[in-house]
Amino acid sequence: MDYYKIGKVEAIALILILMLNRLILTLPKNMYLLTGNSILINAVWVIFLMFLFVFLLIKISKKFVGQDLIDIAEFVGGKFLKVIISTAYIVFFVSISGIILRDFVEGIKILYYSQIPTWLLASLILVIPVVANLHGGNSVIKFNSIIVFITLISLLVILISSTTTYVPQKFFPILGNGINETFFEGATNIYAFSGFCFLFFVMPLLKSSKDFKKIGIISTIIGSIYLFFTLASLLFSFSSLVSVYEISPIYLIMRSTDFGIFFQRPDAIFVFTWILTLMSYLSVVIMFTSIIFKKITNIKTTKYLPYILVSLILIICLIPSNLAQIKTLEDTYYRYFNVVLVFIISPIILVIANFKKRKSMEGAKIEKNL
Amino acid sequence: MKKIYKKYFILFIILTLICFNLSGCYNINNIDKLAYVIAIGLDVGESNILKLSFQISALGNSSGGDGPQSDNPIVNTVECSSIDSGISIINSYLSAEINLSHCKAIVISEEFASKPISKYIYTLLNNIQVRPDTNIIITKCDVATFFEHSKPELESMAAKYYETVPTSSDYTAYTQDIKLNDFFSALNSTYENPIAILGGVNNNASNSTNNSSDTPNFEKDNSSTSGNSNIDSSGHIETIGLAVFKEDVLVGELTALETLCHLITIGKIDRCNINIPSPFIEGETVTLSLKQKHSPKITAEFINDSPYIRVEPSFEARLLTVNENETELDAESLKQLEDYATSYLNSQISNYLYKTSRTFKSDIDGFGKYFLKNFVFWNDWISFDWNSNFENTFFKVDTNVNVISSLLLMQS
């Protein structure tokens, strides 16, 4: 697979794609169910933590220009750590994609395609990522940039139109389900930013490594704004119905929002854009997984990897036997695996790498002085 | 050579896809195989729990620009144990499959709504075909009679009629455009209770209970409700007033004036007319056109552990009733009119609020949300149990009416 060097916009789109997929699906609902009415305070807390994380990442990455997490892991712990981290990320990407795909397919099955079997719908969606990846990384990245832009616009339309139904008093009771749920356990809601794990891998693809700082900050700002306003819409408009509805809260907001007499049932347009978003996300995941796999195996070509990865995603997608299992997986496995891998283990590796680099630089300096 | 094969293969795929897309959808549902329901009716059954009625659009000639529908929709009724079993039974009877995606109204009889109806509301909203913007109507007569008389006078399509009738609230304020989603939200809410549109079949005005000689003339207009209005056009459905629920059980109804007070309280009055006793001539009535300046200011607090709510609505008004024999509209007479209107509205809104609180014990105005700020944790709020405490609430209404003038004429 060939990759060309990407600019700022393309990199930001790559980082935002997973988060947008999660916002469209059940992420806001899961966050709300944990914290209750204190969801906005929790969002501010989580955004604050996310900015700390991004600034730390930017600071550490300055010493590892042009290297991704896998290279840094190799620098810290040799081939062993490189393989461990790579495998963890491959498992993470493939399993999460399978769960997200199943969640989405079940949603559109309820809405439009109740007669079509799950495996067929999932397979049809997976065709596009395979084709996109066979055409190379360039097509994946360019397609993703367009789709992210469309999704951001569609979400913005929904969020703005829902403001007419806002009940601001729902901001109270201010601490919702409790202090622990808002701040301590609530900190695990940082998994909303799980898409930012692509920040670890985007550095070698950049045209200019100086852009990394801007990319990190801009994508965090955009992600934070969308997260905050999605949660605000959910809280102020439909919080009493969140636990009742099975379906995506954003779809619920859209279905209940009045777009005037001319646009009576615009949900199909939005669902169509969301299908494209999912396809784009799967394409990006397969692309990054192929890059990681290539690094640990040293294979000559990744041409046939998309077939294998897509098959794995399809198998994982079909494992849960009902929606309750998917929800449990999302709220336990996805939340904690994500937090541990992306927000704990990976930064620890970066910090250790930073110390090791500093030590080796100091050693080299001493040698030079001697 | 290989490239040519590849091109042929891609061409084959494209042609196959086009063939599948353009060929007749013989095994897919289409308009001929579907029976589009305009309204669903839920009533008390005689031999079973539920009497389910469907008002179905009769597909006919589409010429004339009114769409493929005749003036007389078909009504089918079935006695069943649940909505879904009723649909299955009707499907086996009809030559087409019931489709609810164009359903405009859910009509529930007063008798049926007097028992818990939440499971039916949940079932309807669980159905992907039922739109959340479907109106919910509680009828004072039985559903069969309601459907039988739902023949619009100005519309040729019953579906459009159901769609436009609740919008009269924009200029009359005698009803409210309540949708299934609003009802469901209130049903699941911890700080408000649901309401529905009150419907009924118009009895001849001469039979109206409002026509007692003791009742002042302006009160006769204000106390109208569906099925009990002063409209002299028997045999048609009307939607005046609101049906009040305590959780999922019907507990009462609001008259036209009380509905107006409700809309004032929640700040959803666009424009409306109100009749008040004339301050200038005893026994006469004056009509004011009201425009709510903004949503009323609502202050909620606890005084001696009892909820206390202060409602401060504010209006701009114009005088509609003019009389050649009366005084000029100078500053003094306008002030007098303002005082009368203020006093009248204060008294009516206060009566309405105490009726919902003391008689119905149902917070249909969502006052509970103003008390949320007094609680730190959600569990504290739930333990407080607003629905049980609402009946202890005290109200103070402080209306501000600013009469600007009449319309074109200066006299009143």
PDB file of N, CA and C in Angstrom, chain B residues 142-221:
ATOM      1  N   ASP B 142     -66.904   7.670  22.010  1.00  0.00           N
ATOM      2  CA  ASP B 142     -66.121   6.474  21.687  1.00  0.00           C
ATOM      3  C   ASP B 142     -65.400   6.680  20.352  1.00  0.00           C
ATOM      4  N   VAL B 143     -64.358   5.905  20.142  1.00  0.00           N
ATOM      5  CA  VAL B 143     -63.489   6.109  18.979  1.00  0.00           C
ATOM      6  C   VAL B 143     -64.245   5.906  17.669  1.00  0.00           C
ATOM      7  N   ALA B 144     -65.130   4.910  17.643  1.00  0.00           N
ATOM      8  CA  ALA B 144     -65.882   4.632  16.412  1.00  0.00           C
ATOM      9  C   ALA B 144     -66.687   5.866  15.990  1.00  0.00           C
ATOM     10  N   THR B 145     -67.353   6.508  16.967  1.00  0.00           N
ATOM     11  CA  THR B 145     -68.136   7.710  16.661  1.00  0.00           C
ATOM     12  C   THR B 145     -67.227   8.834  16.192  1.00  0.00           C
ATOM     13  N   PHE B 146     -66.077   8.949  16.839  1.00  0.00           N
ATOM     14  CA  PHE B 146     -65.118  10.008  16.466  1.00  0.00           C
ATOM     15  C   PHE B 146     -64.682   9.840  15.008  1.00  0.00           C
ATOM     16  N   PHE B 147     -64.331   8.594  14.657  1.00  0.00           N
ATOM     17  CA  PHE B 147     -63.888   8.338  13.274  1.00  0.00           C
ATOM     18  C   PHE B 147     -65.024   8.552  12.276  1.00  0.00           C
ATOM     19  N   GLU B 148     -66.205   8.139  12.716  1.00  0.00           N
ATOM     20  CA  GLU B 148     -67.375   8.255  11.836  1.00  0.00           C
ATOM     21  C   GLU B 148     -67.645   9.727  11.477  1.00  0.00           C
ATOM     22  N   HIS B 149     -67.380  10.621  12.450  1.00  0.00           N
ATOM     23  CA  HIS B 149     -67.677  12.036  12.231  1.00  0.00           C
ATOM     24  C   HIS B 149     -66.466  12.853  11.781  1.00  0.00           C
ATOM     25  N   SER B 150     -65.346  12.183  11.581  1.00  0.00           N
ATOM     26  CA  SER B 150     -64.147  12.945  11.195  1.00  0.00           C
ATOM     27  C   SER B 150     -64.149  13.234   9.699  1.00  0.00           C
ATOM     28  N   LYS B 151     -65.167  13.969   9.303  1.00  0.00           N
ATOM     29  CA  LYS B 151     -65.262  14.360   7.887  1.00  0.00           C
ATOM     30  C   LYS B 151     -64.978  15.850   7.810  1.00  0.00           C
ATOM     31  N   PRO B 152     -63.814  16.195   7.318  1.00  0.00           N
ATOM     32  CA  PRO B 152     -63.457  17.618   7.294  1.00  0.00           C
ATOM     33  C   PRO B 152     -64.348  18.417   6.347  1.00  0.00           C
ATOM     34  N   GLU B 153     -64.612  19.669   6.728  1.00  0.00           N
ATOM     35  CA  GLU B 153     -65.449  20.506   5.876  1.00  0.00           C
ATOM     36  C   GLU B 153     -64.622  21.255   4.835  1.00  0.00           C
ATOM     37  N   LEU B 154     -63.450  21.732   5.245  1.00  0.00           N
ATOM     38  CA  LEU B 154     -62.647  22.535   4.326  1.00  0.00           C
ATOM     39  C   LEU B 154     -61.548  21.731   3.647  1.00  0.00           C
ATOM     40  N   GLU B 155     -61.296  20.539   4.121  1.00  0.00           N
ATOM     41  CA  GLU B 155     -60.239  19.704   3.544  1.00  0.00           C
ATOM     42  C   GLU B 155     -60.868  18.530   2.826  1.00  0.00           C
ATOM     43  N   SER B 156     -60.191  18.062   1.783  1.00  0.00           N
ATOM     44  CA  SER B 156     -60.706  16.864   1.124  1.00  0.00           C
ATOM     45  C   SER B 156     -59.984  15.616   1.626  1.00  0.00           C
ATOM     46  N   MET B 157     -58.898  15.797   2.330  1.00  0.00           N
ATOM     47  CA  MET B 157     -58.153  14.639   2.834  1.00  0.00           C
ATOM     48  C   MET B 157     -58.169  14.614   4.358  1.00  0.00           C
ATOM     49  N   ALA B 158     -58.583  13.487   4.886  1.00  0.00           N
ATOM     50  CA  ALA B 158     -58.653  13.360   6.341  1.00  0.00           C
ATOM     51  C   ALA B 158     -57.265  13.486   6.973  1.00  0.00           C
ATOM     52  N   ALA B 159     -56.255  12.945   6.279  1.00  0.00           N
ATOM     53  CA  ALA B 159     -54.898  12.987   6.827  1.00  0.00           C
ATOM     54  C   ALA B 159     -54.438  14.428   7.015  1.00  0.00           C
ATOM     55  N   LYS B 160     -54.719  15.259   6.014  1.00  0.00           N
ATOM     56  CA  LYS B 160     -54.310  16.659   6.081  1.00  0.00           C
ATOM     57  C   LYS B 160     -55.103  17.385   7.170  1.00  0.00           C
ATOM     58  N   TYR B 161     -56.347  16.945   7.318  1.00  0.00           N
ATOM     59  CA  TYR B 161     -57.212  17.545   8.336  1.00  0.00           C
ATOM     60  C   TYR B 161     -56.621  17.331   9.728  1.00  0.00           C
ATOM     61  N   TYR B 162     -56.227  16.077  10.000  1.00  0.00           N
ATOM     62  CA  TYR B 162     -55.619  15.773  11.300  1.00  0.00           C
ATOM     63  C   TYR B 162     -54.336  16.586  11.510  1.00  0.00           C
ATOM     64  N   GLU B 163     -53.640  16.838  10.411  1.00  0.00           N
ATOM     65  CA  GLU B 163     -52.374  17.555  10.492  1.00  0.00           C
ATOM     66  C   GLU B 163     -52.596  19.028  10.796  1.00  0.00           C
ATOM     67  N   THR B 164     -53.655  19.612  10.242  1.00  0.00           N
ATOM     68  CA  THR B 164     -53.843  21.067  10.360  1.00  0.00           C
ATOM     69  C   THR B 164     -54.682  21.488  11.566  1.00  0.00           C
ATOM     70  N   VAL B 165     -55.589  20.613  12.017  1.00  0.00           N
ATOM     71  CA  VAL B 165     -56.494  21.017  13.098  1.00  0.00           C
ATOM     72  C   VAL B 165     -55.759  21.486  14.367  1.00  0.00           C
ATOM     73  N   PRO B 166     -54.762  20.754  14.872  1.00  0.00           N
ATOM     74  CA  PRO B 166     -54.125  21.208  16.119  1.00  0.00           C
ATOM     75  C   PRO B 166     -53.391  22.536  15.967  1.00  0.00           C
ATOM     76  N   THR B 167     -53.077  22.914  14.733  1.00  0.00           N
ATOM     77  CA  THR B 167     -52.341  24.168  14.547  1.00  0.00           C
ATOM     78  C   THR B 167     -53.229  25.388  14.787  1.00  0.00           C
ATOM     79  N   SER B 168     -54.541  25.164  14.954  1.00  0.00           N
ATOM     80  CA  SER B 168     -55.425  26.291  15.284  1.00  0.00           C
ATOM     81  C   SER B 168     -55.011  26.906  16.634  1.00  0.00           C
ATOM     82  N   SER B 169     -54.287  26.139  17.426  1.00  0.00           N
ATOM     83  CA  SER B 169     -53.831  26.660  18.718  1.00  0.00           C
ATOM     84  C   SER B 169     -52.937  27.892  18.544  1.00  0.00           C
ATOM     85  N   ASP B 170     -52.332  28.019  17.359  1.00  0.00           N
ATOM     86  CA  ASP B 170     -51.462  29.176  17.105  1.00  0.00           C
ATOM     87  C   ASP B 170     -52.233  30.490  17.160  1.00  0.00           C
ATOM     88  N   TYR B 171     -53.513  30.458  16.789  1.00  0.00           N
ATOM     89  CA  TYR B 171     -54.264  31.718  16.764  1.00  0.00           C
ATOM     90  C   TYR B 171     -55.503  31.705  17.653  1.00  0.00           C
ATOM     91  N   THR B 172     -55.816  30.550  18.283  1.00  0.00           N
ATOM     92  CA  THR B 172     -56.950  30.537  19.213  1.00  0.00           C
ATOM     93  C   THR B 172     -56.507  30.287  20.657  1.00  0.00           C
ATOM     94  N   ALA B 173     -55.467  29.485  20.820  1.00  0.00           N
ATOM     95  CA  ALA B 173     -54.992  29.064  22.146  1.00  0.00           C
ATOM     96  C   ALA B 173     -56.050  28.265  22.898  1.00  0.00           C
ATOM     97  N   TYR B 174     -56.978  27.670  22.168  1.00  0.00           N
ATOM     98  CA  TYR B 174     -58.008  26.843  22.798  1.00  0.00           C
ATOM     99  C   TYR B 174     -57.611  25.368  22.839  1.00  0.00           C
ATOM    100  N   THR B 175     -56.502  25.055  22.238  1.00  0.00           N
ATOM    101  CA  THR B 175     -55.974  23.693  22.345  1.00  0.00           C
ATOM    102  C   THR B 175     -54.454  23.793  22.178  1.00  0.00           C
ATOM    103  N   GLN B 176     -53.781  22.673  22.220  1.00  0.00           N
ATOM    104  CA  GLN B 176     -52.325  22.693  22.051  1.00  0.00           C
ATOM    105  C   GLN B 176     -51.935  21.561  21.114  1.00  0.00           C
ATOM    106  N   ASP B 177     -50.916  21.811  20.317  1.00  0.00           N
ATOM    107  CA  ASP B 177     -50.473  20.795  19.355  1.00  0.00           C
ATOM    108  C   ASP B 177     -49.603  19.772  20.089  1.00  0.00           C
ATOM    109  N   ILE B 178     -50.264  18.767  20.683  1.00  0.00           N
ATOM    110  CA  ILE B 178     -49.525  17.779  21.485  1.00  0.00           C
ATOM    111  C   ILE B 178     -49.177  16.584  20.606  1.00  0.00           C
ATOM    112  N   LYS B 179     -47.903  16.279  20.579  1.00  0.00           N
ATOM    113  CA  LYS B 179     -47.443  15.150  19.772  1.00  0.00           C
ATOM    114  C   LYS B 179     -47.095  13.971  20.660  1.00  0.00           C
ATOM    115  N   LEU B 180     -47.030  12.825  20.025  1.00  0.00           N
ATOM    116  CA  LEU B 180     -46.752  11.591  20.765  1.00  0.00           C
ATOM    117  C   LEU B 180     -45.447  11.713  21.552  1.00  0.00           C
ATOM    118  N   ASN B 181     -44.465  12.352  20.942  1.00  0.00           N
ATOM    119  CA  ASN B 181     -43.178  12.495  21.608  1.00  0.00           C
ATOM    120  C   ASN B 181     -43.275  13.379  22.857  1.00  0.00           C
ATOM    121  N   ASP B 182     -44.104  14.436  22.774  1.00  0.00           N
ATOM    122  CA  ASP B 182     -44.300  15.318  23.941  1.00  0.00           C
ATOM    123  C   ASP B 182     -44.939  14.509  25.078  1.00  0.00           C
ATOM    124  N   PHE B 183     -45.948  13.722  24.704  1.00  0.00           N
ATOM    125  CA  PHE B 183     -46.663  12.919  25.695  1.00  0.00           C
ATOM    126  C   PHE B 183     -45.704  11.927  26.354  1.00  0.00           C
ATOM    127  N   PHE B 184     -44.901  11.271  25.516  1.00  0.00           N
ATOM    128  CA  PHE B 184     -43.984  10.250  26.003  1.00  0.00           C
ATOM    129  C   PHE B 184     -42.896  10.860  26.896  1.00  0.00           C
ATOM    130  N   SER B 185     -42.407  12.031  26.490  1.00  0.00           N
ATOM    131  CA  SER B 185     -41.383  12.722  27.297  1.00  0.00           C
ATOM    132  C   SER B 185     -41.940  13.046  28.675  1.00  0.00           C
ATOM    133  N   ALA B 186     -43.154  13.589  28.699  1.00  0.00           N
ATOM    134  CA  ALA B 186     -43.760  13.967  29.980  1.00  0.00           C
ATOM    135  C   ALA B 186     -44.049  12.729  30.828  1.00  0.00           C
ATOM    136  N   LEU B 187     -44.405  11.645  30.143  1.00  0.00           N
ATOM    137  CA  LEU B 187     -44.696  10.390  30.842  1.00  0.00           C
ATOM    138  C   LEU B 187     -43.451   9.855  31.550  1.00  0.00           C
ATOM    139  N   ASN B 188     -42.298  10.057  30.941  1.00  0.00           N
ATOM    140  CA  ASN B 188     -41.043   9.568  31.514  1.00  0.00           C
ATOM    141  C   ASN B 188     -40.346  10.591  32.392  1.00  0.00           C
ATOM    142  N   SER B 189     -40.925  11.783  32.451  1.00  0.00           N
ATOM    143  CA  SER B 189     -40.266  12.845  33.188  1.00  0.00           C
ATOM    144  C   SER B 189     -40.549  12.739  34.678  1.00  0.00           C
ATOM    145  N   THR B 190     -39.612  13.271  35.472  1.00  0.00           N
ATOM    146  CA  THR B 190     -39.812  13.267  36.927  1.00  0.00           C
ATOM    147  C   THR B 190     -40.376  14.603  37.388  1.00  0.00           C
ATOM    148  N   TYR B 191     -40.525  15.563  36.472  1.00  0.00           N
ATOM    149  CA  TYR B 191     -40.976  16.885  36.907  1.00  0.00           C
ATOM    150  C   TYR B 191     -42.197  17.410  36.149  1.00  0.00           C
ATOM    151  N   GLU B 192     -42.803  16.601  35.321  1.00  0.00           N
ATOM    152  CA  GLU B 192     -44.041  17.055  34.677  1.00  0.00           C
ATOM    153  C   GLU B 192     -44.920  15.861  34.329  1.00  0.00           C
ATOM    154  N   ASN B 193     -46.181  16.165  34.046  1.00  0.00           N
ATOM    155  CA  ASN B 193     -47.130  15.125  33.684  1.00  0.00           C
ATOM    156  C   ASN B 193     -47.677  15.390  32.290  1.00  0.00           C
ATOM    157  N   PRO B 194     -48.175  14.329  31.634  1.00  0.00           N
ATOM    158  CA  PRO B 194     -48.578  14.517  30.240  1.00  0.00           C
ATOM    159  C   PRO B 194     -49.958  15.170  30.059  1.00  0.00           C
ATOM    160  N   ILE B 195     -50.134  15.752  28.887  1.00  0.00           N
ATOM    161  CA  ILE B 195     -51.450  16.248  28.465  1.00  0.00           C
ATOM    162  C   ILE B 195     -51.683  15.773  27.036  1.00  0.00           C
ATOM    163  N   ALA B 196     -52.942  15.807  26.615  1.00  0.00           N
ATOM    164  CA  ALA B 196     -53.253  15.429  25.235  1.00  0.00           C
ATOM    165  C   ALA B 196     -54.345  16.358  24.713  1.00  0.00           C
ATOM    166  N   ILE B 197     -54.497  16.369  23.407  1.00  0.00           N
ATOM    167  CA  ILE B 197     -55.552  17.201  22.799  1.00  0.00           C
ATOM    168  C   ILE B 197     -56.897  16.596  23.190  1.00  0.00           C
ATOM    169  N   LEU B 198     -57.830  17.441  23.569  1.00  0.00           N
ATOM    170  CA  LEU B 198     -59.171  16.939  23.911  1.00  0.00           C
ATOM    171  C   LEU B 198     -60.047  17.043  22.667  1.00  0.00           C
ATOM    172  N   GLY B 199     -60.573  15.919  22.249  1.00  0.00           N
ATOM    173  CA  GLY B 199     -61.421  15.903  21.047  1.00  0.00           C
ATOM    174  C   GLY B 199     -62.807  15.402  21.377  1.00  0.00           C
ATOM    175  N   GLY B 200     -63.705  15.580  20.443  1.00  0.00           N
ATOM    176  CA  GLY B 200     -65.063  15.090  20.633  1.00  0.00           C
ATOM    177  C   GLY B 200     -65.895  15.410  19.423  1.00  0.00           C
ATOM    178  N   VAL B 201     -67.104  14.891  19.436  1.00  0.00           N
ATOM    179  CA  VAL B 201     -68.014  15.173  18.320  1.00  0.00           C
ATOM    180  C   VAL B 201     -68.939  16.306  18.748  1.00  0.00           C
ATOM    181  N   ASN B 202     -69.080  17.273  17.869  1.00  0.00           N
ATOM    182  CA  ASN B 202     -69.880  18.450  18.176  1.00  0.00           C
ATOM    183  C   ASN B 202     -71.346  18.073  18.365  1.00  0.00           C
ATOM    184  N   ASN B 203     -71.867  18.382  19.574  1.00  0.00           N
ATOM    185  CA  ASN B 203     -73.309  18.259  19.783  1.00  0.00           C
ATOM    186  C   ASN B 203     -73.924  19.571  19.330  1.00  0.00           C
ATOM    187  N   ASN B 204     -75.192  19.535  19.008  1.00  0.00           N
ATOM    188  CA  ASN B 204     -75.831  20.774  18.590  1.00  0.00           C
ATOM    189  C   ASN B 204     -75.692  21.814  19.703  1.00  0.00           C
ATOM    190  N   ALA B 205     -75.400  23.060  19.337  1.00  0.00           N
ATOM    191  CA  ALA B 205     -75.173  24.115  20.325  1.00  0.00           C
ATOM    192  C   ALA B 205     -76.321  24.256  21.307  1.00  0.00           C
ATOM    193  N   SER B 206     -77.530  23.958  20.854  1.00  0.00           N
ATOM    194  CA  SER B 206     -78.688  24.097  21.734  1.00  0.00           C
ATOM    195  C   SER B 206     -78.626  23.116  22.905  1.00  0.00           C
ATOM    196  N   ASN B 207     -77.864  21.998  22.708  1.00  0.00           N
ATOM    197  CA  ASN B 207     -77.757  21.007  23.791  1.00  0.00           C
ATOM    198  C   ASN B 207     -76.619  21.318  24.756  1.00  0.00           C
ATOM    199  N   SER B 208     -75.842  22.354  24.403  1.00  0.00           N
ATOM    200  CA  SER B 208     -74.642  22.624  25.196  1.00  0.00           C
ATOM    201  C   SER B 208     -74.969  22.979  26.643  1.00  0.00           C
ATOM    202  N   THR B 209     -74.184  22.470  27.554  1.00  0.00           N
ATOM    203  CA  THR B 209     -74.397  22.763  28.975  1.00  0.00           C
ATOM    204  C   THR B 209     -73.958  24.174  29.323  1.00  0.00           C
ATOM    205  N   ASN B 210     -73.300  24.845  28.334  1.00  0.00           N
ATOM    206  CA  ASN B 210     -72.848  26.216  28.587  1.00  0.00           C
ATOM    207  C   ASN B 210     -73.988  27.216  28.491  1.00  0.00           C
ATOM    208  N   ASN B 211     -75.132  26.770  27.997  1.00  0.00           N
ATOM    209  CA  ASN B 211     -76.168  27.723  27.661  1.00  0.00           C
ATOM    210  C   ASN B 211     -77.114  28.070  28.804  1.00  0.00           C
ATOM    211  N   SER B 212     -76.674  27.806  30.011  1.00  0.00           N
ATOM    212  CA  SER B 212     -77.489  28.179  31.159  1.00  0.00           C
ATOM    213  C   SER B 212     -77.624  29.704  31.219  1.00  0.00           C
ATOM    214  N   SER B 213     -78.790  30.174  31.583  1.00  0.00           N
ATOM    215  CA  SER B 213     -79.034  31.627  31.581  1.00  0.00           C
ATOM    216  C   SER B 213     -78.247  32.343  32.674  1.00  0.00           C
ATOM    217  N   ASP B 214     -77.821  31.575  33.726  1.00  0.00           N
ATOM    218  CA  ASP B 214     -77.059  32.203  34.817  1.00  0.00           C
ATOM    219  C   ASP B 214     -75.623  32.524  34.421  1.00  0.00           C
ATOM    220  N   THR B 215     -75.125  31.806  33.437  1.00  0.00           N
ATOM    221  CA  THR B 215     -73.721  31.989  33.063  1.00  0.00           C
ATOM    222  C   THR B 215     -73.557  33.277  32.274  1.00  0.00           C
ATOM    223  N   PRO B 216     -72.593  34.148  32.680  1.00  0.00           N
ATOM    224  CA  PRO B 216     -72.346  35.362  31.895  1.00  0.00           C
ATOM    225  C   PRO B 216     -71.934  35.003  30.468  1.00  0.00           C
ATOM    226  N   ASN B 217     -72.232  35.934  29.539  1.00  0.00           N
ATOM    227  CA  ASN B 217     -71.979  35.646  28.121  1.00  0.00           C
ATOM    228  C   ASN B 217     -70.521  35.304  27.833  1.00  0.00           C
ATOM    229  N   PHE B 218     -69.593  36.119  28.424  1.00  0.00           N
ATOM    230  CA  PHE B 218     -68.181  35.861  28.119  1.00  0.00           C
ATOM    231  C   PHE B 218     -67.723  34.525  28.680  1.00  0.00           C
ATOM    232  N   GLU B 219     -68.366  34.091  29.791  1.00  0.00           N
ATOM    233  CA  GLU B 219     -67.998  32.802  30.395  1.00  0.00           C
ATOM    234  C   GLU B 219     -68.430  31.647  29.496  1.00  0.00           C
ATOM    235  N   LYS B 220     -69.550  31.872  28.762  1.00  0.00           N
ATOM    236  CA  LYS B 220     -70.045  30.809  27.871  1.00  0.00           C
ATOM    237  C   LYS B 220     -68.995  30.478  26.806  1.00  0.00           C
ATOM    238  N   ASP B 221     -68.339  31.530  26.294  1.00  0.00           N
ATOM    239  CA  ASP B 221     -67.293  31.301  25.284  1.00  0.00           C
ATOM    240  C   ASP B 221     -66.099  30.591  25.916  1.00  0.00           C
TER     241      ASP B 221
END
